[in-house]
């Protein structure tokens, strides 16, 4: 057996090991992550974040309460402890959790402890939900930065994540729906009704007043 013959199996084994490591690395790099936030009306939060590059999708739902499988009527009536929330799925190779949290703080009024804009009550309060110490540290950094930039006390809590319940089907992608519905503005397609609601609620006006040019979604 020549030296070349001896080295071939070694080289082949090394190449196979390298390929396995590269494949494992690629699989880990491509794993999506989730971020759950409450920012008032979940239609608006879903609409804002689904347009962010690197976000794979957003689901409106309920979390933070004590009732299993809550309905919209139960949550909006109050007493369940649930927030209207949105679970954002994102590619961490394309957008970071820190970036998403920075956008979140600048898309809401984090100084308001009683709700958001025209929507009042416990279900419309802001919050960030975290699953581990790493996520909590990132959220705390984003909150501290937002408070420093705004120059006002931020009351948005950072809470331990509990079970997330997707909202009813008609709430999902409401902002771009084409179903004809009857609203206080008259008969409208869902997308038009959403825009009318958002404007009437004063969301963008208040966010722009607070954050100025740093408001990422005002007018969306």
C-alpha atoms as one frame of an Amber mdcrd trajectory, in Angstrom:
protein
   0.000   0.000   0.000   1.368   3.394  -0.990   1.233   6.579   1.071  -1.391
   7.895  -1.338  -3.583   4.859  -0.696  -3.243   5.400   3.064  -4.177   9.066
   2.882  -7.274   8.593   0.688  -9.524   7.148   3.446  -8.359   9.869   5.858
  -9.096  12.628   3.345 -12.486  11.100   2.541 -13.433  10.876   6.227 -12.365
  14.484   6.794 -14.415  15.650   3.809 -17.482  13.750   5.034 -17.128  15.261
   8.511 -16.797  18.758   7.053 -19.897  18.254   4.902 -21.888  17.082   7.917
 -20.815  20.106   9.953 -21.692  22.467   7.106 -25.118  20.879   6.702 -25.769
  21.096  10.446 -24.668  24.725  10.462 -26.958  25.539   7.548 -29.903  23.883
   9.279 -29.296  25.829  12.469 -28.800  29.102  10.610 -32.107  28.690   8.811
 -34.179  27.959  11.924 -36.922  30.584  12.347 -37.564  32.244  15.709 -40.649
  33.848  17.234 -41.282  37.111  19.030 -44.576  37.787  20.801 -45.627  41.353
  21.524 -48.799  43.197  22.483 -49.256  46.625  20.943 -52.934  47.450  21.113
 -55.075  46.415  18.142 -53.519  43.219  16.803 -54.656  43.999  13.254 -52.296
  46.985  13.277 -49.313  45.143  14.757 -49.757  42.296  12.280 -49.993  44.758
   9.392 -46.873  46.640  10.498 -44.593  43.667  10.993 -45.572  41.485   8.052
 -43.956  44.094   5.834 -40.571  43.992   7.599 -37.851  42.233   5.559 -36.904
  38.999   7.316 -40.319  38.508   8.908 -41.863  35.267   7.686 -45.340  35.851
   9.058 -47.408  37.213  11.924 -50.417  35.727  13.713 -52.948  37.674  15.755
 -53.956  36.079  19.036 -54.290  36.215  22.794 -51.793  35.559  25.575 -50.951
  36.428  29.164 -54.303  35.492  30.689 -55.881  32.791  32.776 -58.644  31.495
  30.476 -58.047  28.591  28.092 -59.021  29.062  24.450 -60.397  32.586  24.937
 -62.669  34.209  22.371 -62.430  37.762  21.102 -65.649  38.620  22.925 -64.257
  37.332  26.229 -60.930  39.108  25.867 -62.353  42.444  24.721 -64.921  42.397
  27.517 -62.087  42.149  30.068 -61.460  39.942  33.051 -59.511  37.156  31.310
 -56.128  38.840  31.768 -55.268  38.269  28.118 -53.619  40.783  25.847 -54.371
  41.165  22.156 -50.985  40.008  20.921 -49.124  39.090  17.759 -46.690  36.218
  17.361 -44.059  37.206  14.800 -42.016  34.498  13.073 -38.730  35.728  11.624
 -35.479  34.633  10.039 -32.697  35.666  12.461 -30.200  35.682   9.576 -32.159
  38.500   7.953 -33.532  40.509  10.872 -32.534  40.406  14.537 -34.772  40.205
  17.585 -33.194  43.467  18.752 -34.154  45.174  15.500 -37.749  43.958  15.741
 -38.035  45.161  19.337 -36.631  48.566  18.409 -39.295  48.796  15.693 -41.979
  47.640  18.112 -41.310  50.314  20.719 -41.412  53.001  18.028 -44.702  51.710
  16.629 -46.705  52.135  19.857 -47.205  54.552  22.737 -45.163  52.764  25.423
 -45.964  55.511  27.957 -49.660  54.529  28.101 -50.554  51.930  30.754 -54.297
  51.968  30.077 -54.482  50.768  26.491 -53.449  52.122  23.122 -54.843  55.129
  21.317 -58.665  54.893  21.092 -58.695  51.314  22.419 -58.835  51.269  26.198
 -58.672  48.447  28.724 -56.410  45.608  29.828 -56.500  43.687  26.548 -55.059
  46.664  24.641 -52.031  47.288  26.867 -48.508  46.915  25.512 -46.181  44.082
  26.564 -43.259  41.953  25.424 -43.263  38.221  26.157 -39.985  36.336  26.631
 -39.118  32.658  26.964 -35.614  32.722  28.452 -32.904  34.897  29.995 -31.360
  35.707  26.635 -34.630  37.026  25.220 -35.256  38.966  28.427 -31.840  40.637
  28.246 -32.432  41.702  24.642 -35.879  43.062  25.537 -34.474  45.004  28.493
 -31.772  46.535  26.278 -34.358  47.575  23.691 -36.592  49.050  26.392 -33.729
  51.019  27.943 -32.714  52.384  24.538 -36.280  53.377  23.709 -36.685  55.123
  27.054 -33.428  57.003  26.565 -34.352  58.039  23.031 -37.871  59.093  24.011
 -36.915  60.808  27.249 -40.076  59.564  28.960 -40.846  56.656  31.270 -41.796
  53.509  29.368 -44.413  51.373  31.135 -44.407  48.412  28.716 -43.716  45.304
  30.856 -41.479  42.402  29.915 -43.374  39.251  30.878 -42.717  35.524  30.875
 -44.281  33.915  27.830 -47.287  31.697  28.370 -49.521  29.883  25.930 -50.400
  31.821  22.804 -53.886  31.279  21.397 -54.404  32.278  17.739 -57.402  34.552
  17.311 -60.431  33.648  15.233 -59.854  33.204  11.493 -61.573  36.457  10.534
 -58.967  38.447  12.497 -56.024  36.985  10.587 -54.748  39.262   7.788 -57.740
  41.507   8.414 -55.818  44.504   7.108 -55.700  43.075   3.581 -59.014  41.213
   3.448 -61.545  41.863   0.670 -64.723  40.662   2.374 -67.537  43.231   2.330
 -68.538  44.180   5.884 -70.818  46.724   7.521 -68.923  49.246   9.635 -69.670
  52.541  11.377 -68.232  54.114   8.246 -70.759  52.249   6.086 -70.273  49.113
   3.929 -66.586  48.615   3.178 -64.123  45.965   2.119 -62.015  44.775   5.045
 -58.845  46.509   3.819 -60.673  49.832   3.512 -62.394  49.338   6.866 -59.031
  48.696   8.484 -57.533  51.892   7.092 -60.566  53.907   8.219 -60.362  52.408
  11.712 -56.626  53.036  12.011 -56.996  56.655  10.994 -59.996  57.286  13.253
 -58.221  55.666  16.216 -55.340  58.123  15.941 -52.631  55.486  16.044 -50.290
  56.976  13.469 -50.863  60.537  14.636 -49.883  59.706  18.225 -46.904  57.562
  17.234 -45.637  60.314  14.936 -46.102  62.845  17.757 -44.028  60.699  20.108
 -41.317  59.377  17.808 -41.194  61.782  14.887 -39.083  60.497  12.011 -38.142
  57.422  14.082 -41.719  56.081  13.780 -41.260  53.234  11.273 -44.863  52.444
  10.319 -46.807  55.693  10.700 -49.128  55.958   7.729 -49.053  52.242   6.842
